mmCIF file of C-alpha atoms in Angstrom:
data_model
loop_
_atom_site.group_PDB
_atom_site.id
_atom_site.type_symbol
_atom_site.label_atom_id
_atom_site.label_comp_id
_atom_site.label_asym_id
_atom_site.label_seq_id
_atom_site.Cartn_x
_atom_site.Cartn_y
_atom_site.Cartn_z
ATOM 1 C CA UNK A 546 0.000 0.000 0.000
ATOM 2 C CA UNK A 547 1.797 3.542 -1.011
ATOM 3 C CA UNK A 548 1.590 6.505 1.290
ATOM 4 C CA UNK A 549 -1.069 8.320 -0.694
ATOM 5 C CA UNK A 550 -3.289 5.172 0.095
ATOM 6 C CA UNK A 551 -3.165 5.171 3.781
ATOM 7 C CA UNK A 552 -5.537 6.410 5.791
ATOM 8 C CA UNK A 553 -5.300 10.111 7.173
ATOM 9 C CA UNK A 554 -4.128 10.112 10.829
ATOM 10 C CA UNK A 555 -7.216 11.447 13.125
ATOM 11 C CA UNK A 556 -5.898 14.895 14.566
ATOM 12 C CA UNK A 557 -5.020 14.587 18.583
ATOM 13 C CA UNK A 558 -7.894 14.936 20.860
ATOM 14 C CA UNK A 559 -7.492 16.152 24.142
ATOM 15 C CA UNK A 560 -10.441 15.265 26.538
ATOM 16 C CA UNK A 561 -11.332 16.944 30.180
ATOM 17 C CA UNK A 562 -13.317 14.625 32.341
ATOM 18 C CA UNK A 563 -14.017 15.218 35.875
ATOM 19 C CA UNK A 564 -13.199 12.701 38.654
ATOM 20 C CA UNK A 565 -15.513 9.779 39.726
ATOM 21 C CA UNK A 566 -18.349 8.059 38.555
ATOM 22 C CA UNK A 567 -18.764 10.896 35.237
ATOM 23 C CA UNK A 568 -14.949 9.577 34.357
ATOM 24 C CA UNK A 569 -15.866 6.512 34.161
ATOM 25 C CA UNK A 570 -19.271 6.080 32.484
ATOM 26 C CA UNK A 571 -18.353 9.126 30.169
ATOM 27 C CA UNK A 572 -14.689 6.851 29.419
ATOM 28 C CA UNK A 573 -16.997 3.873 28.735
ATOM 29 C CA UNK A 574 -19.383 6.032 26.293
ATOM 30 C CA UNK A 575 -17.005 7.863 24.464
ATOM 31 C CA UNK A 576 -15.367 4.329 23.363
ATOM 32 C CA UNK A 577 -18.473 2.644 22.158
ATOM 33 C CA UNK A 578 -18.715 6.053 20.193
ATOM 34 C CA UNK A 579 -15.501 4.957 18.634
ATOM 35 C CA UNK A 580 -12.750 6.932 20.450
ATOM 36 C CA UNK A 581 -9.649 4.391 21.069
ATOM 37 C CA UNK A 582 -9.713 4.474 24.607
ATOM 38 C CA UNK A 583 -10.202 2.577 27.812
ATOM 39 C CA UNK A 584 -11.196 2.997 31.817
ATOM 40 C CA UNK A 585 -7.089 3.682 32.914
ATOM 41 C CA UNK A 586 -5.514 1.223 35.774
ATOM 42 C CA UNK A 587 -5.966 3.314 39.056
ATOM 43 C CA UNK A 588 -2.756 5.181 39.710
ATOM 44 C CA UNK A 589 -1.344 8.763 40.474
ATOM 45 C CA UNK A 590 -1.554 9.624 37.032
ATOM 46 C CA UNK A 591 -3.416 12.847 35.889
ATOM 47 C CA UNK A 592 -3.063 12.284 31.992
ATOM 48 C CA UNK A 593 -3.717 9.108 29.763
ATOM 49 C CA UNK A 594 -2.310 9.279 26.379
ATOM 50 C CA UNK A 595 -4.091 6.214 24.205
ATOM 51 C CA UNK A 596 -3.021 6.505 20.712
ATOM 52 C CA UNK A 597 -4.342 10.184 19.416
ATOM 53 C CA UNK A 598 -6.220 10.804 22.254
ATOM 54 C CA UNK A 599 -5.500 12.326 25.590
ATOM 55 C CA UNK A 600 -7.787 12.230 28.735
ATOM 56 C CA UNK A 601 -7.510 14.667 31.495
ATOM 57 C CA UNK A 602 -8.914 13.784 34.842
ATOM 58 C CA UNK A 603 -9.928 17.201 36.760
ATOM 59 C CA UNK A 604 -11.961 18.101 39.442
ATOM 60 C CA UNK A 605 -15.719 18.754 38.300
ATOM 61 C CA UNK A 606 -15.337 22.853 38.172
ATOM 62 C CA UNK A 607 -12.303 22.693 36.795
ATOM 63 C CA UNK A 608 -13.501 20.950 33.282
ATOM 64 C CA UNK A 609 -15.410 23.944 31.830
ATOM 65 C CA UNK A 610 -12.400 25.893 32.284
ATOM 66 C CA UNK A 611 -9.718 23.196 30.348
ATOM 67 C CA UNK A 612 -12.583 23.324 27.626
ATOM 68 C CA UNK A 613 -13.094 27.039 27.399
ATOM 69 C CA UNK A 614 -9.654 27.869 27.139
ATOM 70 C CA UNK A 615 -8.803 24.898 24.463
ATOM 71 C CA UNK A 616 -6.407 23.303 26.623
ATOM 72 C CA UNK A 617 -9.032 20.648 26.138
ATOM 73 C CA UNK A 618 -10.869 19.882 22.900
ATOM 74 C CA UNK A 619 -13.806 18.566 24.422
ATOM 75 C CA UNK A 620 -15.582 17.530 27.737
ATOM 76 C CA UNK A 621 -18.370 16.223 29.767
ATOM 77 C CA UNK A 622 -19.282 17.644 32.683
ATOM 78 C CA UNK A 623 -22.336 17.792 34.927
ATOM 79 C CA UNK A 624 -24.855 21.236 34.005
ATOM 80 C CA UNK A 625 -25.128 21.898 37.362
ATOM 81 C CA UNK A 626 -20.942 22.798 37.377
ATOM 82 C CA UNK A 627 -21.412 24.113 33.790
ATOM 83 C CA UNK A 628 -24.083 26.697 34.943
ATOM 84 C CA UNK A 629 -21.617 27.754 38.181
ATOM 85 C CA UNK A 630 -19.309 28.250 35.908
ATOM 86 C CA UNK A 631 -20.656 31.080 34.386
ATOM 87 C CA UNK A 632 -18.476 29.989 30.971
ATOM 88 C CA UNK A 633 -20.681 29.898 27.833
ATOM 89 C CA UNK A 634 -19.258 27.036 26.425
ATOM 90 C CA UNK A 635 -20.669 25.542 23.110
ATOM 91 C CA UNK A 636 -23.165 22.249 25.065
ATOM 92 C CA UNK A 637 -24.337 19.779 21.565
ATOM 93 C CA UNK A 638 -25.616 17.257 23.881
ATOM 94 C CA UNK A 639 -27.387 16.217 27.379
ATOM 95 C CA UNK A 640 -25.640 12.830 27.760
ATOM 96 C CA UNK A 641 -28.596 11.616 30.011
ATOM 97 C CA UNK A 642 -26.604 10.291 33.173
ATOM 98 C CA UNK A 643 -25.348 11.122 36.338
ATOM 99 C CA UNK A 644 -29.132 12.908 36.765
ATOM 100 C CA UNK A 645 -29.390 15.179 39.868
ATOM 101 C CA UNK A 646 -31.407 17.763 40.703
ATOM 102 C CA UNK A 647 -30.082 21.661 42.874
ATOM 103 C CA UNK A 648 -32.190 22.599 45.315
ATOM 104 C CA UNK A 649 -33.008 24.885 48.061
ATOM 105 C CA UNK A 650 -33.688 22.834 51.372
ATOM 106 C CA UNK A 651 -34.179 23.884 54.749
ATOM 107 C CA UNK A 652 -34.867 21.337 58.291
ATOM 108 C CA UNK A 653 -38.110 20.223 58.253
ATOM 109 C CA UNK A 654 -41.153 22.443 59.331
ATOM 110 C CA UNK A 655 -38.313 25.236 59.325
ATOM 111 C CA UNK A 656 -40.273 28.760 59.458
ATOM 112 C CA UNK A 657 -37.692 31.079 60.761
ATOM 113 C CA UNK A 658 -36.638 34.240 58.293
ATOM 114 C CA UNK A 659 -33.368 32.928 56.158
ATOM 115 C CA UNK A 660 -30.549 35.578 56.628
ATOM 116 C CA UNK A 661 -27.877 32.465 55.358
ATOM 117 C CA UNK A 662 -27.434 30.305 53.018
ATOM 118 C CA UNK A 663 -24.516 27.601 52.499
ATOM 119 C CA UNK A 664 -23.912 26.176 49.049
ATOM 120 C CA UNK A 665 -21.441 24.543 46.781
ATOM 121 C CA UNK A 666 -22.891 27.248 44.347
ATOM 122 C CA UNK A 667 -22.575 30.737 45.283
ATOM 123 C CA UNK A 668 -23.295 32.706 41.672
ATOM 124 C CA UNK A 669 -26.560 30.498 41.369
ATOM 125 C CA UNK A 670 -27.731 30.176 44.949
ATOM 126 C CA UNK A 671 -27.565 34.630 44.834
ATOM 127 C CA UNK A 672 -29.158 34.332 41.462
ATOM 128 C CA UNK A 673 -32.056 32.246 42.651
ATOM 129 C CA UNK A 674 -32.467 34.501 46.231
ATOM 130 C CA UNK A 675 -32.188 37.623 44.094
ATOM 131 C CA UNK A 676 -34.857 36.350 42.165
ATOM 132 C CA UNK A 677 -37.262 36.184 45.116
ATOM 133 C CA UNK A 678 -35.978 39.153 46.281
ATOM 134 C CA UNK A 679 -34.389 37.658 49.260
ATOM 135 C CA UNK A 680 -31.027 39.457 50.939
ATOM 136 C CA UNK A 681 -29.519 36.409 52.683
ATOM 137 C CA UNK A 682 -25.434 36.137 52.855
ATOM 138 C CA UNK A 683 -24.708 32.946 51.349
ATOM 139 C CA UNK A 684 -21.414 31.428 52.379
ATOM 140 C CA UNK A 685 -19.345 29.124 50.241
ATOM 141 C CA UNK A 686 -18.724 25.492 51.572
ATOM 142 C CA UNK A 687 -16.910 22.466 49.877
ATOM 143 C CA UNK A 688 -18.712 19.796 51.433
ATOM 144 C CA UNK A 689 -21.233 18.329 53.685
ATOM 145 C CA UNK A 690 -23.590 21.274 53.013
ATOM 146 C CA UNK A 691 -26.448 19.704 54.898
ATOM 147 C CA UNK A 692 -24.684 19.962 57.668
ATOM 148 C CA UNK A 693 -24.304 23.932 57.753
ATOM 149 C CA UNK A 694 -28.151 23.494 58.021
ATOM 150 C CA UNK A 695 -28.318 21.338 60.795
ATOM 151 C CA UNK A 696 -25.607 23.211 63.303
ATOM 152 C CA UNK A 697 -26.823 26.315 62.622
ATOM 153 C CA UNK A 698 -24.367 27.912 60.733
ATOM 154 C CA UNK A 699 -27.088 28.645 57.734
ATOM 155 C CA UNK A 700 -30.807 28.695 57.858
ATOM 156 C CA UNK A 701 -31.103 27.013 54.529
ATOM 157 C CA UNK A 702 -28.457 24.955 52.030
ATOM 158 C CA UNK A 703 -28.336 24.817 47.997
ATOM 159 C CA UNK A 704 -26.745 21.872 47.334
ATOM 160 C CA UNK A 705 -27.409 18.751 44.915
ATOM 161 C CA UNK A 706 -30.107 16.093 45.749
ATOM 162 C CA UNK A 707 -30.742 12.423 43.689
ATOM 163 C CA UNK A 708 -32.272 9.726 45.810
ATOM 164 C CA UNK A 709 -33.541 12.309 48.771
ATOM 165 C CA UNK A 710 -32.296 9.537 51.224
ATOM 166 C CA UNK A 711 -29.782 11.819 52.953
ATOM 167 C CA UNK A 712 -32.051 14.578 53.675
ATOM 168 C CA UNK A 713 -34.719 12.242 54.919
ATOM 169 C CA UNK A 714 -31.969 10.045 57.171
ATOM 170 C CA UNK A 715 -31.328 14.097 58.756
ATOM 171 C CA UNK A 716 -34.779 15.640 58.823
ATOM 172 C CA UNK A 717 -34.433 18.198 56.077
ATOM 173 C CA UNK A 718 -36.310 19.005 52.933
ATOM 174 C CA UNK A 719 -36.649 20.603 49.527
ATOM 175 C CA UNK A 720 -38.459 23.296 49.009
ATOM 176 C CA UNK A 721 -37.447 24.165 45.561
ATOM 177 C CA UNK A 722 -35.681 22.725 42.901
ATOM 178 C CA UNK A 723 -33.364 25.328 41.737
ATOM 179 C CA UNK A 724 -32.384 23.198 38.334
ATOM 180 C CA UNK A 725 -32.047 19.665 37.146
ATOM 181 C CA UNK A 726 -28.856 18.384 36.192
ATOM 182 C CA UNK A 727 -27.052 15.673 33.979
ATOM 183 C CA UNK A 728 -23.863 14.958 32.216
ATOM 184 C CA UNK A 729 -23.551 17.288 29.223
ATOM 185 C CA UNK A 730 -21.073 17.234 26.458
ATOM 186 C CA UNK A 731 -18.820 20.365 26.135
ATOM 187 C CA UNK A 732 -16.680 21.773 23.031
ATOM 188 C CA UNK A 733 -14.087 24.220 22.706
ATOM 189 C CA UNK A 734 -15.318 26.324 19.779
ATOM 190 C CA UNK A 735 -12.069 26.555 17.806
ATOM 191 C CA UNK A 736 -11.533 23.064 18.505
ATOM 192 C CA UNK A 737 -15.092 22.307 16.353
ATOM 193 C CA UNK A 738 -13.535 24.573 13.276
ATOM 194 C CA UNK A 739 -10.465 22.959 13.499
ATOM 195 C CA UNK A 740 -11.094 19.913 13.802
ATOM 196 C CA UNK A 741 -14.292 19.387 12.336
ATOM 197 C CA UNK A 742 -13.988 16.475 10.310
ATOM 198 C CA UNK A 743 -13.498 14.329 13.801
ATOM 199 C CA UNK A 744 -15.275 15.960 16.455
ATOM 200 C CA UNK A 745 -18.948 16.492 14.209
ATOM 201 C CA UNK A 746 -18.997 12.654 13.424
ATOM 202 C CA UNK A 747 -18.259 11.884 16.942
ATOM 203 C CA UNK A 748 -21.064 14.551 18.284
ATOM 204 C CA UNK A 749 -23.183 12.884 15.875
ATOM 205 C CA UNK A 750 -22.488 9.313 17.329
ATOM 206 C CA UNK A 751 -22.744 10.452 20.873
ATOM 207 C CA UNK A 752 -25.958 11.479 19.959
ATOM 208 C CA UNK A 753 -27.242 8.525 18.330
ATOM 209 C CA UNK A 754 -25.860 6.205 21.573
ATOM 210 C CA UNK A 755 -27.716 8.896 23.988
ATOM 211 C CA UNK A 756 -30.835 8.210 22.162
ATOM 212 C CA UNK A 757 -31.013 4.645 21.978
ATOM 213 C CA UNK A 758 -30.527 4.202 25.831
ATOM 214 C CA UNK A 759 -33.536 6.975 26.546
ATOM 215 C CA UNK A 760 -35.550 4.824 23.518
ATOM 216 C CA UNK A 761 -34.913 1.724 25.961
ATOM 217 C CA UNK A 762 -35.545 3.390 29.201
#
């Protein structure tokens, strides 16, 4: 077979992927989509180079900003992060997992005024008080939220609920769902020009394999 007969090489592909259960079911989809690629052995490691693709393992806010800036050609990452963000990233796709819902939840029967609020997500947690015309401080935590509602230290939490187990299991509730949430596909914009000829088949695919698992559901 000459040169001229040999298939082109596929450009490199950088992908940002957030820790945890995303990296792994979004590793898993993005091969049967047809991306050379497997779940990595655990290690230490914070790159994976597999042929022309690299994957990036990040924390979950940290993926809009790899994608944004085209450090990374494309993404998945949960809305709920994407919308904190505040980056207006280019979004083809709602991948249909890791479904979760924000929301505003207080102790049970709680009927005090709310003058705090402790979130994960300060930009929409003021967004969404602003929008009821509510002046609370809200205060910035990285984990365990519920528990800033239960000591005391706010009078309500924003934070992300799926089952509802924990809140029952410590006598809190929603009151309002802020937003729903799921894994979304994210692409750097100059990525999509340059690279078209990859990335719009593979959008293309993604979106065929996202629609036969909500055609079976």
């Amino acid at each position: 077979m000459s040169a001229d007969s040999l298939p082109p090489t596929p450009p490199p592909l950088t992908l940002a992927l957030p820790k945890g259960r995303i990296f792994e079911e979004g590793v898993a989809l993005l091969a049967r989509a047809g991306l050379p690629i497997a779940l990595p052995e655990k290690s230490r490691a914070l790159q994976w180079r597999m042929e022309h693709v690299t994957l990036l393992e990040l924390r979950n806010q940290d993926v809009p900003v790899y994608v944004d800036l085209g450090i990374a050609d494309m993404g998945i990452v949960g809305k709920d992060v994407l919308a904190e963000s505040g980056r207006k990233i280019y979004e083809p796709l709602d991948l249909g997992f890791s479904r979760c819902r924000l929301s505003f939840i207080r102790e049970l029967g709680a009927g005090g005024p709310v003058n705090r609020v402790a979130s994960k997500y300060p930009h929409l947690t003021r967004a969404y008080l602003a929008e009821r015309g509510l002046l609370a401080e809200v205060v910035k935590l990285s984990g365990n939220i519920e528990l800033a509602a239960l000591t005391g230290l706010a009078d309500a939490v924003v934070d992300l609920v799926q089952t509802g187990s924990t809140l029952r299991a410590n006598n809190l509730e929603e009151l309002e769902i802020l937003m729903h949430s799921s894994a979304r596909l994210v692409v750097n914009r100059t990525a999509l020009k340059l690279k078209r000829e990859t990335l719009r088949p593979l959008i293309e695919r993604l979106r065929e394999l996202t629609a036969e698992v909500g055609n079976r559901k």
